[in-house]
Amino acid sequence: SLSIHHLSDRNKQELFQKIYAHLESGGIFVNADQVLGETPQIEQIYREKWVQEVLALGATDEELAAALERMQEDRMSTLSSQLKWLQCAGFQDVNCWYKDYSFAVCSGSVG
């Protein structure tokens, strides 16, 4: 979890294909990761909510600045794109089981 968002869109698609190819029938892939908002406005809401939450938890200005700097390396994709890529890779029963702003848990199974 919390690692695939560092890959490019193309690399995410390739990874999903590789995972599908390595799972046996009945296997399930579950991913818990960060997703990009479906629109720039939604992404802005996600980011503002995240900042509010980390500040409420006591993050210092320096910690917030360091986290925002690290986030420059993120290459998040929308949830809808990732669900589509899972289906294109061959996964069945693709679903998002949980979503809270930019955090989502989705899965797909191998028939």
Short mmCIF file of N, CA and C in Angstrom, two decimals:
data_model
loop_
_atom_site.label_atom_id
_atom_site.label_comp_id
_atom_site.label_asym_id
_atom_site.label_seq_id
_atom_site.Cartn_x
_atom_site.Cartn_y
_atom_site.Cartn_z
N SER A 1 0.84 -1.19 0.00
CA SER A 1 0.00 0.00 0.00
C SER A 1 0.88 1.25 0.00
N LEU A 2 0.26 2.33 -0.42
CA LEU A 2 0.89 3.65 -0.43
C LEU A 2 2.23 3.68 -1.17
N SER A 3 2.29 2.98 -2.30
CA SER A 3 3.52 3.03 -3.10
C SER A 3 3.26 3.19 -4.59
N ILE A 4 2.17 2.66 -5.09
CA ILE A 4 1.92 2.68 -6.54
C ILE A 4 1.74 4.11 -7.04
N HIS A 5 1.34 5.03 -6.17
CA HIS A 5 1.14 6.41 -6.60
C HIS A 5 2.45 7.10 -6.99
N HIS A 6 3.57 6.43 -6.79
CA HIS A 6 4.87 6.99 -7.21
C HIS A 6 5.19 6.62 -8.66
N LEU A 7 4.39 5.75 -9.27
CA LEU A 7 4.63 5.32 -10.65
C LEU A 7 3.89 6.20 -11.65
N SER A 8 4.42 6.27 -12.86
CA SER A 8 3.72 6.97 -13.94
C SER A 8 2.47 6.19 -14.32
N ASP A 9 1.57 6.82 -15.04
CA ASP A 9 0.35 6.13 -15.48
C ASP A 9 0.70 4.87 -16.25
N ARG A 10 1.63 4.98 -17.18
CA ARG A 10 2.03 3.83 -17.99
C ARG A 10 2.59 2.70 -17.12
N ASN A 11 3.43 3.07 -16.15
CA ASN A 11 4.00 2.06 -15.26
C ASN A 11 2.93 1.43 -14.37
N LYS A 12 1.93 2.19 -13.97
CA LYS A 12 0.82 1.61 -13.20
C LYS A 12 0.10 0.56 -14.04
N GLN A 13 -0.18 0.90 -15.30
CA GLN A 13 -0.87 -0.05 -16.18
C GLN A 13 -0.04 -1.31 -16.37
N GLU A 14 1.25 -1.16 -16.58
CA GLU A 14 2.13 -2.32 -16.76
C GLU A 14 2.18 -3.16 -15.49
N LEU A 15 2.24 -2.50 -14.33
CA LEU A 15 2.25 -3.23 -13.06
C LEU A 15 0.97 -4.03 -12.88
N PHE A 16 -0.18 -3.42 -13.16
CA PHE A 16 -1.44 -4.14 -13.02
C PHE A 16 -1.47 -5.36 -13.94
N GLN A 17 -0.94 -5.24 -15.15
CA GLN A 17 -0.87 -6.38 -16.07
C GLN A 17 0.03 -7.48 -15.52
N LYS A 18 1.17 -7.10 -14.95
CA LYS A 18 2.10 -8.08 -14.38
C LYS A 18 1.49 -8.78 -13.17
N ILE A 19 0.82 -8.01 -12.33
CA ILE A 19 0.18 -8.61 -11.16
C ILE A 19 -0.87 -9.61 -11.60
N TYR A 20 -1.70 -9.21 -12.56
CA TYR A 20 -2.73 -10.11 -13.07
C TYR A 20 -2.11 -11.40 -13.60
N ALA A 21 -1.03 -11.27 -14.35
CA ALA A 21 -0.37 -12.44 -14.96
C ALA A 21 0.21 -13.39 -13.91
N HIS A 22 0.52 -12.88 -12.72
CA HIS A 22 1.15 -13.71 -11.70
C HIS A 22 0.16 -14.28 -10.68
N LEU A 23 -1.07 -13.84 -10.72
CA LEU A 23 -2.06 -14.38 -9.79
C LEU A 23 -2.73 -15.61 -10.39
N GLU A 24 -3.00 -16.57 -9.56
CA GLU A 24 -3.73 -17.76 -9.99
C GLU A 24 -5.22 -17.49 -9.98
N SER A 25 -5.97 -18.35 -10.61
CA SER A 25 -7.42 -18.25 -10.61
C SER A 25 -7.91 -18.17 -9.17
N GLY A 26 -8.79 -17.22 -8.91
CA GLY A 26 -9.29 -17.01 -7.55
C GLY A 26 -8.48 -15.99 -6.77
N GLY A 27 -7.34 -15.58 -7.33
CA GLY A 27 -6.50 -14.60 -6.65
C GLY A 27 -7.13 -13.22 -6.65
N ILE A 28 -6.75 -12.44 -5.66
CA ILE A 28 -7.28 -11.08 -5.53
C ILE A 28 -6.12 -10.12 -5.31
N PHE A 29 -6.16 -9.00 -6.02
CA PHE A 29 -5.21 -7.91 -5.82
C PHE A 29 -5.95 -6.79 -5.12
N VAL A 30 -5.39 -6.32 -4.00
CA VAL A 30 -5.97 -5.21 -3.25
C VAL A 30 -4.92 -4.11 -3.16
N ASN A 31 -5.32 -2.90 -3.50
CA ASN A 31 -4.41 -1.76 -3.43
C ASN A 31 -5.01 -0.67 -2.56
N ALA A 32 -4.26 -0.24 -1.56
CA ALA A 32 -4.63 0.90 -0.71
C ALA A 32 -3.61 1.99 -1.01
N ASP A 33 -4.08 3.08 -1.59
CA ASP A 33 -3.15 4.10 -2.05
C ASP A 33 -3.83 5.45 -2.19
N GLN A 34 -3.03 6.43 -2.53
CA GLN A 34 -3.52 7.77 -2.77
C GLN A 34 -3.98 7.89 -4.22
N VAL A 35 -5.04 8.65 -4.43
CA VAL A 35 -5.55 8.89 -5.77
C VAL A 35 -5.70 10.39 -6.01
N LEU A 36 -5.65 10.75 -7.25
CA LEU A 36 -5.82 12.13 -7.67
C LEU A 36 -7.30 12.45 -7.77
N GLY A 37 -7.69 13.66 -7.43
CA GLY A 37 -9.07 14.08 -7.59
C GLY A 37 -9.47 14.02 -9.06
N GLU A 38 -10.72 13.72 -9.32
CA GLU A 38 -11.21 13.57 -10.69
C GLU A 38 -11.17 14.88 -11.49
N THR A 39 -11.18 16.00 -10.80
CA THR A 39 -11.08 17.31 -11.45
C THR A 39 -10.09 18.15 -10.64
N PRO A 40 -9.55 19.22 -11.24
CA PRO A 40 -8.66 20.09 -10.46
C PRO A 40 -9.34 20.66 -9.20
N GLN A 41 -10.61 20.95 -9.29
CA GLN A 41 -11.33 21.49 -8.13
C GLN A 41 -11.42 20.44 -7.01
N ILE A 42 -11.72 19.21 -7.39
CA ILE A 42 -11.79 18.15 -6.38
C ILE A 42 -10.41 17.90 -5.79
N GLU A 43 -9.37 17.91 -6.61
CA GLU A 43 -8.01 17.73 -6.10
C GLU A 43 -7.66 18.83 -5.10
N GLN A 44 -8.07 20.04 -5.37
CA GLN A 44 -7.81 21.15 -4.44
C GLN A 44 -8.50 20.90 -3.10
N ILE A 45 -9.72 20.40 -3.14
CA ILE A 45 -10.43 20.07 -1.90
C ILE A 45 -9.68 18.99 -1.14
N TYR A 46 -9.23 17.95 -1.85
CA TYR A 46 -8.47 16.87 -1.20
C TYR A 46 -7.24 17.43 -0.51
N ARG A 47 -6.49 18.27 -1.21
CA ARG A 47 -5.24 18.81 -0.67
C ARG A 47 -5.51 19.71 0.54
N GLU A 48 -6.53 20.56 0.44
CA GLU A 48 -6.86 21.44 1.56
C GLU A 48 -7.27 20.63 2.79
N LYS A 49 -8.05 19.58 2.58
CA LYS A 49 -8.48 18.73 3.69
C LYS A 49 -7.28 18.05 4.33
N TRP A 50 -6.34 17.57 3.52
CA TRP A 50 -5.14 16.92 4.05
C TRP A 50 -4.33 17.90 4.90
N VAL A 51 -4.13 19.10 4.41
CA VAL A 51 -3.38 20.11 5.17
C VAL A 51 -4.08 20.40 6.50
N GLN A 52 -5.39 20.56 6.47
CA GLN A 52 -6.14 20.79 7.70
C GLN A 52 -5.93 19.66 8.71
N GLU A 53 -5.98 18.43 8.20
CA GLU A 53 -5.85 17.27 9.09
C GLU A 53 -4.45 17.17 9.70
N VAL A 54 -3.39 17.36 8.89
CA VAL A 54 -2.04 17.22 9.45
C VAL A 54 -1.74 18.36 10.43
N LEU A 55 -2.26 19.55 10.16
CA LEU A 55 -2.07 20.65 11.11
C LEU A 55 -2.83 20.38 12.41
N ALA A 56 -4.04 19.84 12.30
CA ALA A 56 -4.83 19.50 13.49
C ALA A 56 -4.15 18.43 14.33
N LEU A 57 -3.36 17.57 13.68
CA LEU A 57 -2.63 16.52 14.39
C LEU A 57 -1.33 17.04 15.00
N GLY A 58 -1.02 18.30 14.75
CA GLY A 58 0.14 18.90 15.40
C GLY A 58 1.39 19.04 14.55
N ALA A 59 1.27 18.85 13.25
CA ALA A 59 2.45 19.02 12.39
C ALA A 59 2.94 20.46 12.46
N THR A 60 4.25 20.61 12.51
CA THR A 60 4.83 21.95 12.51
C THR A 60 4.88 22.49 11.08
N ASP A 61 5.11 23.77 10.94
CA ASP A 61 5.24 24.36 9.61
C ASP A 61 6.38 23.70 8.83
N GLU A 62 7.47 23.39 9.53
CA GLU A 62 8.61 22.74 8.89
C GLU A 62 8.25 21.33 8.41
N GLU A 63 7.53 20.59 9.23
CA GLU A 63 7.10 19.24 8.84
C GLU A 63 6.15 19.30 7.66
N LEU A 64 5.24 20.26 7.68
CA LEU A 64 4.31 20.41 6.57
C LEU A 64 5.06 20.75 5.29
N ALA A 65 6.00 21.67 5.38
CA ALA A 65 6.78 22.06 4.20
C ALA A 65 7.57 20.87 3.66
N ALA A 66 8.15 20.07 4.54
CA ALA A 66 8.92 18.90 4.11
C ALA A 66 8.01 17.88 3.43
N ALA A 67 6.82 17.67 3.98
CA ALA A 67 5.88 16.73 3.38
C ALA A 67 5.43 17.22 2.01
N LEU A 68 5.14 18.50 1.90
CA LEU A 68 4.72 19.05 0.61
C LEU A 68 5.85 18.94 -0.42
N GLU A 69 7.08 19.08 0.02
CA GLU A 69 8.23 18.91 -0.88
C GLU A 69 8.31 17.46 -1.36
N ARG A 70 8.16 16.50 -0.44
CA ARG A 70 8.19 15.07 -0.82
C ARG A 70 7.06 14.74 -1.78
N MET A 71 5.92 15.38 -1.60
CA MET A 71 4.75 15.09 -2.43
C MET A 71 4.94 15.55 -3.87
N GLN A 72 5.96 16.36 -4.13
CA GLN A 72 6.26 16.77 -5.50
C GLN A 72 6.65 15.57 -6.35
N GLU A 73 7.10 14.50 -5.71
CA GLU A 73 7.50 13.27 -6.41
C GLU A 73 6.31 12.37 -6.71
N ASP A 74 5.15 12.64 -6.10
CA ASP A 74 3.97 11.80 -6.32
C ASP A 74 3.50 11.93 -7.76
N ARG A 75 2.98 10.83 -8.28
CA ARG A 75 2.45 10.80 -9.64
C ARG A 75 1.08 10.13 -9.60
N MET A 76 0.22 10.71 -8.81
CA MET A 76 -1.09 10.11 -8.58
C MET A 76 -1.95 10.13 -9.84
N SER A 77 -2.85 9.17 -9.91
CA SER A 77 -3.81 9.05 -11.00
C SER A 77 -5.20 9.00 -10.37
N THR A 78 -6.20 9.32 -11.17
CA THR A 78 -7.56 9.28 -10.65
C THR A 78 -7.98 7.84 -10.34
N LEU A 79 -8.91 7.73 -9.44
CA LEU A 79 -9.46 6.41 -9.11
C LEU A 79 -10.13 5.80 -10.33
N SER A 80 -10.89 6.60 -11.07
CA SER A 80 -11.59 6.05 -12.23
C SER A 80 -10.60 5.49 -13.25
N SER A 81 -9.47 6.15 -13.45
CA SER A 81 -8.47 5.63 -14.38
C SER A 81 -7.91 4.30 -13.88
N GLN A 82 -7.60 4.23 -12.61
CA GLN A 82 -7.01 3.01 -12.08
C GLN A 82 -7.98 1.83 -12.12
N LEU A 83 -9.26 2.10 -11.85
CA LEU A 83 -10.25 1.02 -11.96
C LEU A 83 -10.34 0.53 -13.40
N LYS A 84 -10.29 1.45 -14.34
CA LYS A 84 -10.32 1.08 -15.76
C LYS A 84 -9.08 0.27 -16.14
N TRP A 85 -7.92 0.68 -15.65
CA TRP A 85 -6.68 -0.04 -15.97
C TRP A 85 -6.69 -1.45 -15.38
N LEU A 86 -7.28 -1.61 -14.20
CA LEU A 86 -7.40 -2.95 -13.63
C LEU A 86 -8.27 -3.83 -14.53
N GLN A 87 -9.38 -3.28 -15.00
CA GLN A 87 -10.26 -4.03 -15.90
C GLN A 87 -9.53 -4.36 -17.20
N CYS A 88 -8.81 -3.41 -17.75
CA CYS A 88 -8.08 -3.64 -19.00
C CYS A 88 -7.00 -4.70 -18.83
N ALA A 89 -6.45 -4.80 -17.63
CA ALA A 89 -5.44 -5.82 -17.36
C ALA A 89 -6.05 -7.21 -17.27
N GLY A 90 -7.39 -7.28 -17.17
CA GLY A 90 -8.07 -8.56 -17.10
C GLY A 90 -8.77 -8.84 -15.79
N PHE A 91 -8.58 -7.99 -14.80
CA PHE A 91 -9.21 -8.22 -13.50
C PHE A 91 -10.73 -8.17 -13.62
N GLN A 92 -11.38 -9.00 -12.82
CA GLN A 92 -12.84 -9.05 -12.75
C GLN A 92 -13.26 -8.49 -11.39
N ASP A 93 -14.55 -8.20 -11.28
CA ASP A 93 -15.11 -7.70 -10.02
C ASP A 93 -14.29 -6.53 -9.47
N VAL A 94 -13.84 -5.66 -10.35
CA VAL A 94 -13.07 -4.49 -9.95
C VAL A 94 -13.98 -3.57 -9.14
N ASN A 95 -13.49 -3.13 -7.99
CA ASN A 95 -14.33 -2.34 -7.11
C ASN A 95 -13.48 -1.44 -6.22
N CYS A 96 -14.06 -0.31 -5.83
CA CYS A 96 -13.49 0.54 -4.79
C CYS A 96 -14.27 0.24 -3.51
N TRP A 97 -13.57 -0.26 -2.49
CA TRP A 97 -14.21 -0.67 -1.25
C TRP A 97 -14.28 0.45 -0.23
N TYR A 98 -13.35 1.39 -0.35
CA TYR A 98 -13.29 2.47 0.64
C TYR A 98 -12.63 3.67 -0.02
N LYS A 99 -13.14 4.85 0.30
CA LYS A 99 -12.51 6.07 -0.19
C LYS A 99 -12.76 7.18 0.82
N ASP A 100 -11.70 7.89 1.14
CA ASP A 100 -11.77 9.06 2.02
C ASP A 100 -10.87 10.12 1.41
N TYR A 101 -11.50 11.06 0.72
CA TYR A 101 -10.78 12.09 -0.03
C TYR A 101 -9.78 11.40 -0.97
N SER A 102 -8.47 11.59 -0.78
CA SER A 102 -7.52 11.04 -1.74
C SER A 102 -7.02 9.64 -1.39
N PHE A 103 -7.56 9.03 -0.37
CA PHE A 103 -7.15 7.68 0.00
C PHE A 103 -8.23 6.70 -0.41
N ALA A 104 -7.82 5.67 -1.15
CA ALA A 104 -8.80 4.69 -1.65
C ALA A 104 -8.26 3.27 -1.52
N VAL A 105 -9.18 2.34 -1.36
CA VAL A 105 -8.84 0.91 -1.36
C VAL A 105 -9.67 0.27 -2.46
N CYS A 106 -8.97 -0.33 -3.43
CA CYS A 106 -9.68 -0.97 -4.54
C CYS A 106 -9.10 -2.35 -4.76
N SER A 107 -9.83 -3.15 -5.52
CA SER A 107 -9.37 -4.51 -5.77
C SER A 107 -9.91 -5.03 -7.10
N GLY A 108 -9.35 -6.14 -7.48
CA GLY A 108 -9.82 -6.88 -8.64
C GLY A 108 -9.45 -8.34 -8.44
N SER A 109 -10.21 -9.22 -9.05
CA SER A 109 -9.95 -10.65 -8.88
C SER A 109 -9.65 -11.31 -10.22
N VAL A 110 -9.06 -12.48 -10.12
CA VAL A 110 -8.75 -13.29 -11.29
C VAL A 110 -9.75 -14.44 -11.32
N GLY A 111 -10.45 -14.58 -12.42
CA GLY A 111 -11.48 -15.60 -12.54
C GLY A 111 -10.96 -17.01 -12.62
#
